[in-house]
XYZ file of C-alpha atoms in Angstrom:
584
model
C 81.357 40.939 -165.564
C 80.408 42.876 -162.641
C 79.841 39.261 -159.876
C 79.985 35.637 -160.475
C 78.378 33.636 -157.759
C 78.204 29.349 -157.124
C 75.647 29.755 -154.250
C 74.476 32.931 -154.609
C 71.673 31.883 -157.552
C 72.042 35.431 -159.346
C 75.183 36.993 -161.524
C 75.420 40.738 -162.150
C 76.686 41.218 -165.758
C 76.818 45.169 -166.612
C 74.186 46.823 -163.960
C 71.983 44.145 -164.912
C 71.162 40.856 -162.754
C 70.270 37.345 -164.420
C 68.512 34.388 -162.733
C 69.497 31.489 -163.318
C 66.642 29.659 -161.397
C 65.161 27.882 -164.350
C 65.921 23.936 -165.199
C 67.798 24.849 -168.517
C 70.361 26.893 -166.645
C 69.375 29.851 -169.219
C 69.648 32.929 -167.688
C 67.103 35.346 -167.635
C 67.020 39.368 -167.006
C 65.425 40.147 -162.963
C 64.388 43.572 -162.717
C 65.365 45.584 -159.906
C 63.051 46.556 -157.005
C 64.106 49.710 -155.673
C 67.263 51.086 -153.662
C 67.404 48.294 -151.579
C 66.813 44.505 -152.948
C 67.768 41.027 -151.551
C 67.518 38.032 -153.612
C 66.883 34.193 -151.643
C 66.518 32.189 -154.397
C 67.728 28.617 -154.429
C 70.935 27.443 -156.126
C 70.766 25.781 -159.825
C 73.693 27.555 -161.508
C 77.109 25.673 -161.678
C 79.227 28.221 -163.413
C 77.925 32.013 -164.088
C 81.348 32.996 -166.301
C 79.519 30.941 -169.273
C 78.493 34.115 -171.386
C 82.211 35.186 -171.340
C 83.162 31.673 -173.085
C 80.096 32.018 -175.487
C 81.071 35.027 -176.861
C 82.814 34.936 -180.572
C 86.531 35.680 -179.786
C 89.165 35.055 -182.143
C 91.634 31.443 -181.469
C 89.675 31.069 -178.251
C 88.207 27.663 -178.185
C 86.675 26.280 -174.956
C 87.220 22.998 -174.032
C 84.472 20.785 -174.125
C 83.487 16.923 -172.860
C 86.158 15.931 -175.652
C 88.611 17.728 -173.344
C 92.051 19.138 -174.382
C 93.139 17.694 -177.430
C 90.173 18.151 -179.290
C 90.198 21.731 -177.871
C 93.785 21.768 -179.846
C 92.383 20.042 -183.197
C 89.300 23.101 -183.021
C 92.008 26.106 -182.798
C 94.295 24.240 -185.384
C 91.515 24.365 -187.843
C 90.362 27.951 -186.903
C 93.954 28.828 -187.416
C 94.251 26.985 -191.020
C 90.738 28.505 -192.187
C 92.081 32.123 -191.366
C 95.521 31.158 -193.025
C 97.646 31.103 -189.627
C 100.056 28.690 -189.324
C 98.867 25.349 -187.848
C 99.487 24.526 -184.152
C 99.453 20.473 -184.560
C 102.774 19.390 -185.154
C 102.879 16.796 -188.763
C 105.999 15.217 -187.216
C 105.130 11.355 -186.883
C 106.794 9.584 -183.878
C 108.656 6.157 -184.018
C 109.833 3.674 -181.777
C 113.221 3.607 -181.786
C 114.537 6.894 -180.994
C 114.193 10.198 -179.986
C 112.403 12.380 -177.033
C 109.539 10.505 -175.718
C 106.138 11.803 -175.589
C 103.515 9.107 -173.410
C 99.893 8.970 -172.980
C 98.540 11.867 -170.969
C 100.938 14.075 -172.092
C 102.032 16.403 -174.762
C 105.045 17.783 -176.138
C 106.008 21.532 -176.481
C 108.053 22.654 -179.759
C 109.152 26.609 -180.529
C 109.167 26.627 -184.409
C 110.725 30.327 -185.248
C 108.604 31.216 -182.004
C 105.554 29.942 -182.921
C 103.591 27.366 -180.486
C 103.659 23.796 -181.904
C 101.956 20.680 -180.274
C 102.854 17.245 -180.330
C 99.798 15.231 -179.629
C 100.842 11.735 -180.527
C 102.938 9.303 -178.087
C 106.144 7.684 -179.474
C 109.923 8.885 -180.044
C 110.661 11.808 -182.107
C 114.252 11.476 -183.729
C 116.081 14.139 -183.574
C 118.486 16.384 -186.215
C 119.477 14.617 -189.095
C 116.830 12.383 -188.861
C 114.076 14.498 -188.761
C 113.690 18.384 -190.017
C 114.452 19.994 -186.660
C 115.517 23.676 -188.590
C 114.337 26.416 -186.867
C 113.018 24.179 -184.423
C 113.543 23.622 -180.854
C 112.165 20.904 -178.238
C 111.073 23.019 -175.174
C 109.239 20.126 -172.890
C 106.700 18.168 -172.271
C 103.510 19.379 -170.343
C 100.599 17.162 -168.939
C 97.081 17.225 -170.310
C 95.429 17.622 -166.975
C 97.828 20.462 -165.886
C 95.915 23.679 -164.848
C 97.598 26.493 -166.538
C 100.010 26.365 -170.362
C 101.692 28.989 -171.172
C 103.874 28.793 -174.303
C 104.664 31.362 -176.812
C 101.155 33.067 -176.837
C 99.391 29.799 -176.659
C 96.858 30.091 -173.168
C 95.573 26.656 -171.876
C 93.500 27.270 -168.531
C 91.438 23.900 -167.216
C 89.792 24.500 -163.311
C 88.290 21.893 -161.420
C 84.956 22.299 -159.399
C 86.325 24.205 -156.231
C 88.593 26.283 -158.332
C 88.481 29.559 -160.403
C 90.853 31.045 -162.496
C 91.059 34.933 -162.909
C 92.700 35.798 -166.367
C 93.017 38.823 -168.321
C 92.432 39.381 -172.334
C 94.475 41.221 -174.639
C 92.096 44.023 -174.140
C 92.844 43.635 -170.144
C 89.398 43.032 -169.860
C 88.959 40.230 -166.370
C 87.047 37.097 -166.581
C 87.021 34.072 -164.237
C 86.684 30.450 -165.344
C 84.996 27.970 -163.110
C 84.664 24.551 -163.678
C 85.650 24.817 -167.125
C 88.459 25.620 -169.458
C 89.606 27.264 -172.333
C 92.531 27.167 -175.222
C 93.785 30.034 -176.422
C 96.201 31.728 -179.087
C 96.661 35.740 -179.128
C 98.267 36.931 -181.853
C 97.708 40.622 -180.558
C 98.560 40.913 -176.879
C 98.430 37.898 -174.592
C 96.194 35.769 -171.781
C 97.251 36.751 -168.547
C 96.386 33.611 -165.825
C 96.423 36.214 -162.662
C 96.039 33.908 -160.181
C 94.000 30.286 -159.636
C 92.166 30.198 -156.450
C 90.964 27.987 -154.169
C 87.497 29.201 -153.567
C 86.669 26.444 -150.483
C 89.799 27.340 -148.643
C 90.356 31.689 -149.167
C 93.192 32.717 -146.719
C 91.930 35.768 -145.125
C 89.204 35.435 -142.409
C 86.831 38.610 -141.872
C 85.654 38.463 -138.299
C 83.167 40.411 -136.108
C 85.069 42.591 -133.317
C 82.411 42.449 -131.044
C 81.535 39.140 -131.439
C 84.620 37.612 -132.903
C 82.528 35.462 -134.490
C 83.780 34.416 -138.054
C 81.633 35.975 -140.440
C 83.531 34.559 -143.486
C 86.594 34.277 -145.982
C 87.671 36.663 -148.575
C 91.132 36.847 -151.185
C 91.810 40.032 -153.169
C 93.235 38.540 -156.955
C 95.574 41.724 -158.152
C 97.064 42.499 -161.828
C 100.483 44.624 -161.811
C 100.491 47.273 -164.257
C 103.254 49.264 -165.283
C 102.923 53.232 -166.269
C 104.456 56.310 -165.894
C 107.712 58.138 -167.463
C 109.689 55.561 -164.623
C 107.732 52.853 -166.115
C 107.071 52.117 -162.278
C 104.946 48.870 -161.606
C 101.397 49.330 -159.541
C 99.043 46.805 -158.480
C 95.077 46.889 -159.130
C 92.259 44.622 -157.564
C 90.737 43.000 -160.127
C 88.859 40.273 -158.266
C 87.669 39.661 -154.849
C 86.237 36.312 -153.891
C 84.132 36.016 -151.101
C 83.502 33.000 -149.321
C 80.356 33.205 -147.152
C 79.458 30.559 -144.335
C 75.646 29.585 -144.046
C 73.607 31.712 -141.850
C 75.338 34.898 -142.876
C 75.027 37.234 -145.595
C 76.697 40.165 -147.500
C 75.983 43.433 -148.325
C 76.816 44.898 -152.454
C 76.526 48.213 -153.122
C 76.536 49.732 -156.780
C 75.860 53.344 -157.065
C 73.121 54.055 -154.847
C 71.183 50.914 -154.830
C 72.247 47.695 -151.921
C 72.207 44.309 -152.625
C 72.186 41.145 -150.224
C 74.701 38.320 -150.906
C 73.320 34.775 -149.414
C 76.041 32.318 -148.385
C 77.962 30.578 -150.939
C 81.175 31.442 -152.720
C 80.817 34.763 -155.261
C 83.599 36.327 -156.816
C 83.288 40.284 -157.756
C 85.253 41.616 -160.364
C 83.438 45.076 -161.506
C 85.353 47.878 -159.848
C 81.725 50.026 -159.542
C 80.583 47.357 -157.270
C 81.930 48.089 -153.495
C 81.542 45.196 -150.825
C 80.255 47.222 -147.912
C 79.824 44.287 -144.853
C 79.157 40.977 -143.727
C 76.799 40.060 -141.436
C 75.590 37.167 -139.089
C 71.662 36.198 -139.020
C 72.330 34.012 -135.754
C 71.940 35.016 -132.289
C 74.519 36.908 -131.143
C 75.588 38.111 -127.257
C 77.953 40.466 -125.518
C 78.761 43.022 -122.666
C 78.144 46.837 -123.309
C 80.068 49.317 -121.176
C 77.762 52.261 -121.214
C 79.446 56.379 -120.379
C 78.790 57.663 -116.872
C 74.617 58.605 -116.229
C 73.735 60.809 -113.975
C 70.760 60.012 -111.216
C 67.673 62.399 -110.310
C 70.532 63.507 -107.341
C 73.582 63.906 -109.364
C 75.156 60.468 -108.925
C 77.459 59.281 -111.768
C 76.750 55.662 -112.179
C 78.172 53.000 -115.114
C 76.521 50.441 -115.680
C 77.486 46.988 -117.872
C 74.917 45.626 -120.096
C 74.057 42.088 -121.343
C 72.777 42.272 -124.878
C 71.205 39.288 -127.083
C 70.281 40.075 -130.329
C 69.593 38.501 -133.991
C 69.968 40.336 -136.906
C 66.186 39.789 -139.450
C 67.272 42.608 -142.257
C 70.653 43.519 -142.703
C 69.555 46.040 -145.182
C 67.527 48.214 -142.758
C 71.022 48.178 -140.582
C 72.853 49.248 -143.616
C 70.664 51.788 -144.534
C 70.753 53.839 -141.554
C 75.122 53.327 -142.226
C 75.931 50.978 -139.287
C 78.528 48.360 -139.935
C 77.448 45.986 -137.067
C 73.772 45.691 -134.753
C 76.183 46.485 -132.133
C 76.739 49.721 -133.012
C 72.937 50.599 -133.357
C 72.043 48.842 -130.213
C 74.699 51.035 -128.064
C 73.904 54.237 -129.234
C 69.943 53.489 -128.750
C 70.645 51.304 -125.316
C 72.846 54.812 -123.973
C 69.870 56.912 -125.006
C 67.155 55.136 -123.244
C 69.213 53.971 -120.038
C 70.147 58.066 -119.630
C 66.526 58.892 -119.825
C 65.586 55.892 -117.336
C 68.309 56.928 -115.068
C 67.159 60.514 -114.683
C 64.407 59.846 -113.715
C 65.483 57.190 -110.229
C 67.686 58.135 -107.246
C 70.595 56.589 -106.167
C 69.072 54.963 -103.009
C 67.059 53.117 -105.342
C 69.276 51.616 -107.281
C 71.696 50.930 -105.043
C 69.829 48.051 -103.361
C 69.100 46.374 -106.431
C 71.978 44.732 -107.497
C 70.905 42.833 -111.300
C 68.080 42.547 -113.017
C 66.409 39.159 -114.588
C 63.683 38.551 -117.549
C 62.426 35.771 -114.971
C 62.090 37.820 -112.055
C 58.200 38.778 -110.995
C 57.405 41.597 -108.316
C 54.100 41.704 -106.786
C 54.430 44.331 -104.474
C 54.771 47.396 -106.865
C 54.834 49.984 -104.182
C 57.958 48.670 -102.523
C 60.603 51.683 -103.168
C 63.440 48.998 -103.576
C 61.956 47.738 -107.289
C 61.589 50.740 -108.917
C 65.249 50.390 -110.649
C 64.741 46.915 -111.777
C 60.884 48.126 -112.944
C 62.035 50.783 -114.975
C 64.418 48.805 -116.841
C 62.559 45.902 -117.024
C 59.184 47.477 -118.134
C 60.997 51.109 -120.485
C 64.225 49.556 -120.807
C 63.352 46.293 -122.798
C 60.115 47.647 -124.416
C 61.710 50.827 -125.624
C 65.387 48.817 -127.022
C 62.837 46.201 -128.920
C 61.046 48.835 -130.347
C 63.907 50.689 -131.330
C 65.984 47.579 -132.469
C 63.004 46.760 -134.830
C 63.905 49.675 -137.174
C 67.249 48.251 -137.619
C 66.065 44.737 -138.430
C 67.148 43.994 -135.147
C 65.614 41.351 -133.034
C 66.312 42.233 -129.619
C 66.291 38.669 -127.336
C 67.716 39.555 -123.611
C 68.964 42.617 -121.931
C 70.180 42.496 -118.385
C 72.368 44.600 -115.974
C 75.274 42.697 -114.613
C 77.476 45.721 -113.252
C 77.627 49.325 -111.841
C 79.918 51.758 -110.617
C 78.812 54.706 -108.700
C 80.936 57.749 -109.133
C 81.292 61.184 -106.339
C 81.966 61.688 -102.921
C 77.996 61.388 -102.501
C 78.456 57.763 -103.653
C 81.499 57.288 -102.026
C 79.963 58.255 -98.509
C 76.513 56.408 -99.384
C 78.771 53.230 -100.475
C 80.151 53.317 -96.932
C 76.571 53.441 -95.108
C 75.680 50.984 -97.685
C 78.922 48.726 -96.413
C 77.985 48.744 -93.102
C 74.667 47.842 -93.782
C 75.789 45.059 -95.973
C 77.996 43.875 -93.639
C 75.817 43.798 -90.888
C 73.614 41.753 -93.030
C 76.505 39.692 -93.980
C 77.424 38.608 -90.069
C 73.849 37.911 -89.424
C 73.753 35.689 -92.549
C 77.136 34.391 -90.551
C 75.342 34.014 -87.389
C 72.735 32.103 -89.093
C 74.386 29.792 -91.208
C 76.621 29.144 -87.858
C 73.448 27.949 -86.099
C 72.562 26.175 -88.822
C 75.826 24.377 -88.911
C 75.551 23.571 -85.696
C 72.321 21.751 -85.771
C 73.194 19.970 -88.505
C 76.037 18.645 -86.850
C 74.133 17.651 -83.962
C 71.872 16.061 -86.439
C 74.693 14.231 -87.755
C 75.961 13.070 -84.246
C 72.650 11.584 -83.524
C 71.915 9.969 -86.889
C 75.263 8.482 -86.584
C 74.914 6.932 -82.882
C 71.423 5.946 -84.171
C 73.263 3.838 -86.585
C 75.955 2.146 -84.306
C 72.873 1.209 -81.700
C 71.599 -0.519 -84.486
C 74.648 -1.571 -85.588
C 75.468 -3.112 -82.068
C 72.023 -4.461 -81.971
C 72.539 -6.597 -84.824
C 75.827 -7.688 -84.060
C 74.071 -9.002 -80.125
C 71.357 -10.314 -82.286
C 73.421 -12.609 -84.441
C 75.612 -13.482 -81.343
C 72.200 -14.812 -79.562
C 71.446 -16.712 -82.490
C 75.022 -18.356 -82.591
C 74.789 -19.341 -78.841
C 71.008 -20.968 -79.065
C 72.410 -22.277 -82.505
C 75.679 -24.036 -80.454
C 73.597 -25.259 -77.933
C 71.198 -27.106 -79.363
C 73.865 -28.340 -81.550
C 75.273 -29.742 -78.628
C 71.646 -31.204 -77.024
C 71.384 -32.932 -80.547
C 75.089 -34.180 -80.307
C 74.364 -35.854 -76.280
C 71.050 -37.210 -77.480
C 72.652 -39.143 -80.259
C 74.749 -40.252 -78.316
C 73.178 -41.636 -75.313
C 70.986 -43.214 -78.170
C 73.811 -44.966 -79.472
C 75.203 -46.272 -76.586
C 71.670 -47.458 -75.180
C 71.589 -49.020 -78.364
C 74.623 -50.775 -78.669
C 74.397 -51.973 -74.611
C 71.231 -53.638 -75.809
C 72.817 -55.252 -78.776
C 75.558 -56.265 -76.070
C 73.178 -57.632 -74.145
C 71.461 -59.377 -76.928
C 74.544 -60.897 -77.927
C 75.177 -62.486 -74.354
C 71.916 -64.186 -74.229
C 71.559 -64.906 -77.222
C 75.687 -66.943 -76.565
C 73.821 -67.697 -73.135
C 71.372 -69.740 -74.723
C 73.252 -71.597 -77.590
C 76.154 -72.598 -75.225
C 73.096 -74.004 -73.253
C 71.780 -75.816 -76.341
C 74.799 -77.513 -76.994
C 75.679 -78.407 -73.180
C 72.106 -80.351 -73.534
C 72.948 -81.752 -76.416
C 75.804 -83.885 -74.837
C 74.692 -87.309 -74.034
C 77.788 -89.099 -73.230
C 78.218 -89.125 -69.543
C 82.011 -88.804 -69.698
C 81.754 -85.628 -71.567
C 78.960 -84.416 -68.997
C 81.768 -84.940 -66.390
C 84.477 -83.468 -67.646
C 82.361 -79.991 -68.356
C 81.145 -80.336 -64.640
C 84.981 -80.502 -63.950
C 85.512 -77.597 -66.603
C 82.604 -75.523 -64.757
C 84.435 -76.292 -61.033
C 87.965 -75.139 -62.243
C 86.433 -72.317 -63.759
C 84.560 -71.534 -60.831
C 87.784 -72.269 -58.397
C 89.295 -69.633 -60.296
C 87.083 -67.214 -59.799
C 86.318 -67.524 -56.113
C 89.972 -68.311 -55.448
C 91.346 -71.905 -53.982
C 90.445 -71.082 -50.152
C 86.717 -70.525 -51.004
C 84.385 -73.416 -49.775
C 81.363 -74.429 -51.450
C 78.642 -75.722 -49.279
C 76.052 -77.824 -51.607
C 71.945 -76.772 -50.837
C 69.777 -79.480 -50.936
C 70.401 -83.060 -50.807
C 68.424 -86.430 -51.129
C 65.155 -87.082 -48.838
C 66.054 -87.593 -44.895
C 69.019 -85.187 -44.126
C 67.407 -82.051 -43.167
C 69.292 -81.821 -40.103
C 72.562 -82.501 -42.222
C 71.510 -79.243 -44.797
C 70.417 -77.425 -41.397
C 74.207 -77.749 -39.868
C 75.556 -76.821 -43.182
C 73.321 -74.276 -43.731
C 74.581 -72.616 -40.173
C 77.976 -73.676 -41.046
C 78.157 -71.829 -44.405
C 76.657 -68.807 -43.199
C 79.167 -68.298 -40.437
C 82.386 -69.005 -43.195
C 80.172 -66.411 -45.651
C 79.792 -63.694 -42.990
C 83.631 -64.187 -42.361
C 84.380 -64.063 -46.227
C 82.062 -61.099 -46.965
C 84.648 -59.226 -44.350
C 87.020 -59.937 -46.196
C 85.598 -59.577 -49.575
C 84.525 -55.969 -48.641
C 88.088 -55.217 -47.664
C 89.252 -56.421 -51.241
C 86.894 -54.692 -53.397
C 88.413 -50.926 -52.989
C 91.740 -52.834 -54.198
C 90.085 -54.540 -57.249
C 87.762 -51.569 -58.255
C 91.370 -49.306 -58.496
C 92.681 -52.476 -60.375
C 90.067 -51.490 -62.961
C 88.479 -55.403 -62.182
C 84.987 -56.129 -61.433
C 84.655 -57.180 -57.433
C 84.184 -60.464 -56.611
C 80.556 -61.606 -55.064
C 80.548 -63.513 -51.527
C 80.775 -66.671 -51.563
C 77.711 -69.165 -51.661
């Protein structure tokens, strides 16, 4: 078996390469299309080591859906029909006594040092009470375990992710995936090399220019012994290969390539040499180039930027590169020496990088002509070029150079100067431009307190006109309700007025008429005080002369009272009393 592949949709067997693309899973001879071929078929095949298990061998039986113990009945009665001794152990258990065999497992037993099997749980008794002569219990083993090794007896079972590498009697190397096999050699023996993990391989093959991980590989080896020392060597007898999607191998067998698609393949014919592995993404990085020399003798490096995708890593194999980096140095040196040649150092030194996105208009200015040339030979040549190695070339860009000589040495000076007196008026400008912005600042920031401060007086305005009319509100409610209560006051008294004049009419008995008239006099004594005299007005018909003398009479005692009444009323007012009126 020359490659056995889970992914890769195509087996090698001898020189010749099968598909297995059909829905039986047969496989079918693919004929070869010259040197170079690829295959990108899609994946149907689940295990490509089935022709090795198909093939008549003697005592190999491989274990089917009935799993292992029916695997074990099949070689006992391949054993019996060629009159080998049976494998199955006769020896019925019991209950009682004896090494214990459960379910799931079976027990090993070296009869003269042949293999024999017990198959069936229960307690086997031991010597006397069983025939244990020339027999010895050597262990149990579990059904499900991977590899059994026992006195020539082989038992290999692999899961999906797994694949065993074992060797015949004839030392011929087969792998077993997903799958399993039971084995007796009577000449020689099955060697289990090794049982690999094909998800998980240990060693990680990398790109050194990218480091980008380009997949996993394990080397399965078989140790040999030869010579008159008998002195042990080691062979590779398998490689597995575990490719990530998106990247691809490269087989070679004789003088013809082959691509490898992603997927896990394991190669285990010696005339088939695993030559690279290769990324179909986009890939980037920085490319040092040797000194060039300018139309005037300047040594100048320069550092490239490169983005690339490798489209046909058979093309890049073909012309014996290991990675597009390689090709796309030698061919980016070759056209940036011929580009170089051809400019002058003034040129170039004024243009410091050059961008895809950049547009000149002015094609006669001096200054473009570097980034021209390597925009318009540079990336048109490298594309062009790249294309014969399958190469897709995406980007290219300068992002450094060195100038080398005294000439550049002195010219880097002048250019210094000039820079840096371009670099103090950039200084000088962004200054000023500080500074107005600052001033800006200053202004939009006193712009702000004015109208700060202008809200604040605003809301203090408000608060005062607010307060006062508060206040305006507060007097007028209350002169209302004191004008209102003096005329409820006032209502009151007449209103007393009146009813105590109601009931003084209502008294008809003359004695009670007197006594209120003598009531009214004390009252009235005690308001005037005991010294004032009352002169009566009016009288009956005939004394007008009397009333005249009393009327002069009165009016001299009331002019002398209302002297003395106006001399009393300062007193009573600070009293807090109401003054007294003049006497009548």
């Amino acid at each position: 078996m020359d490659v056995s592949s889970n992914a890769g949709a195509t087996t090698v067997v001898d020189g010749k390469r099968f598909s297995t693309d059909d829905d039986d899973g047969t496989m079918h001879p693919r004929k070869q299309k010259g040197r170079a071929t690829s295959s990108h078929q899609p994946v149907t095949s689940t295990m490509n080591s089935v022709d090795y298990l198909d093939q008549t061998r003697p005592f190999f039986v491989k274990i089917d859906k009935g799993g292992l113990l029916e695997a074990f009945e099949k070689l006992d009665k391949l054993l019996i029909e060629a009159g080998q001794t049976h494998i199955i152990s006769k020896k019925d258990p019991v209950s009682w006594i004896g090494r214990e065999i459960t379910l799931g497992q079976i027990g090993l037993v070296n009869h003269g040092g042949l293999p024999k099997i017990l198959t069936k749980p229960g307690r086997y008794p031991p010597f006397p009470l069983r025939n244990w002569w020339a027999r010895s219990f050597e262990g149990r083993k579990e059904i499900s375990d991977t590899v059994i090794e026992f006195n020539g007896l082989t038992v290999v079972q692999v899961s999906q992710n797994q694949a065993a590498v074992v060797s015949d009697p004839q030392n011929q190397i087969f792998v077993i995936k997903n799958g399993g096999f039971v084995a007796l050699a009577t000449q020689g023996s099955y060697s289990v090399l090794s049982v690999v993990d094909q998800t998980h391989l240990p060693n990680v093959i990398t790109d050194q220019t990218t480091k980008a991980i380009l997949g996993h590989w394990h080397e399965v080896k078989m140790r040999s012994r030869m010579g008159p020392a008998n002195n042990a060597h080691e062979f590779v007898v398998a490689t597995f290969l575990d490719i990530p999607a998106n990247n691809c191998a490269i087989l070679q067998k004789g003088d013809e390539l082959e691509i490898l698609p992603a997927g896990q393949h394991c190669i285990t014919n010696p005339n088939i040499t695993l030559r690279k592995l290769f990324t179909r993404g986009e890939c980037q990085t920085e490319m040092p180039t040797k000194d060039i020399f300018t139309r005037d003798q300047v040594p100048v490096s320069l550092t490239i930027y490169l983005k690339w995708q490798l489209m046909e890593p058979l093309k890049l194999t073909t012309h014996g590169y290991d990675t597009p980096y390689e090709a796309l140095r030698d061919k980016t040196q070759s056209i940036l020496t011929q580009i170089m040649s051809h400019l002058d150092y003034s040129s170039m030194v004024k243009q410091r990088s050059i961008d895809p996105n950049d547009t000149v208009d002015d094609r006669t200015d001096p200054n473009t002509a570097f980034l021209d040339a390597l925009r318009s030979r540079a990336m048109d040549d490298l594309k062009y070029a790249a294309l014969e190695y399958g190469i897709v070339l995406k980007d290219l860009a300068v992002i450094d150079r060195q100038f080398k000589g005294e000439i550049a040495s002195t010219m880097d000076k002048l250019t210094t100067r000039a820079l840096q007196a371009q670099v103090e008026a950039a200084n000088v400008d962004r200054e000023n431009s500080n500074r107005v912005k600052k001033e800006q600042g200053s202004l939009q920031v006193a712009q702000v307190q004015a109208s700060a401060r202008k809200t604040q007086a605003d809301a203090e305005a408000y608060a005062i006109v607010a307060n006062a009319k508060a206040v305006a509100e507060a007097l007028q409610i209350d002169a209302q309700a004191r004008a209102e209560a003096t005329r409820l006051a006032a209502r009151a008294d007449a209103d007393a007025i009146r009813l105590k004049a109601a009931a003084d009419q209502d008294v008809q008995d003359p004695f009670a008429r007197e006594m209120e008239l003598r009531r009214n006099e004390v009252e009235r004594i005690a308001a005037y005080g005991n010294k004032t005299v009352f002169v009566p007005v009016g009288g009956a018909a005939g004394s007008g002369a009397t009333d005249a003398v009393a009327l002069g009479f009165a009016a001299g005692i009331g002019s002398d009272m209302r002297k003395g009444w106006g001399a009393e009323q300062p007193q009573s007012q600070q009293l807090g009393g109401q003054p007294k009126p003049p006497a009548k």
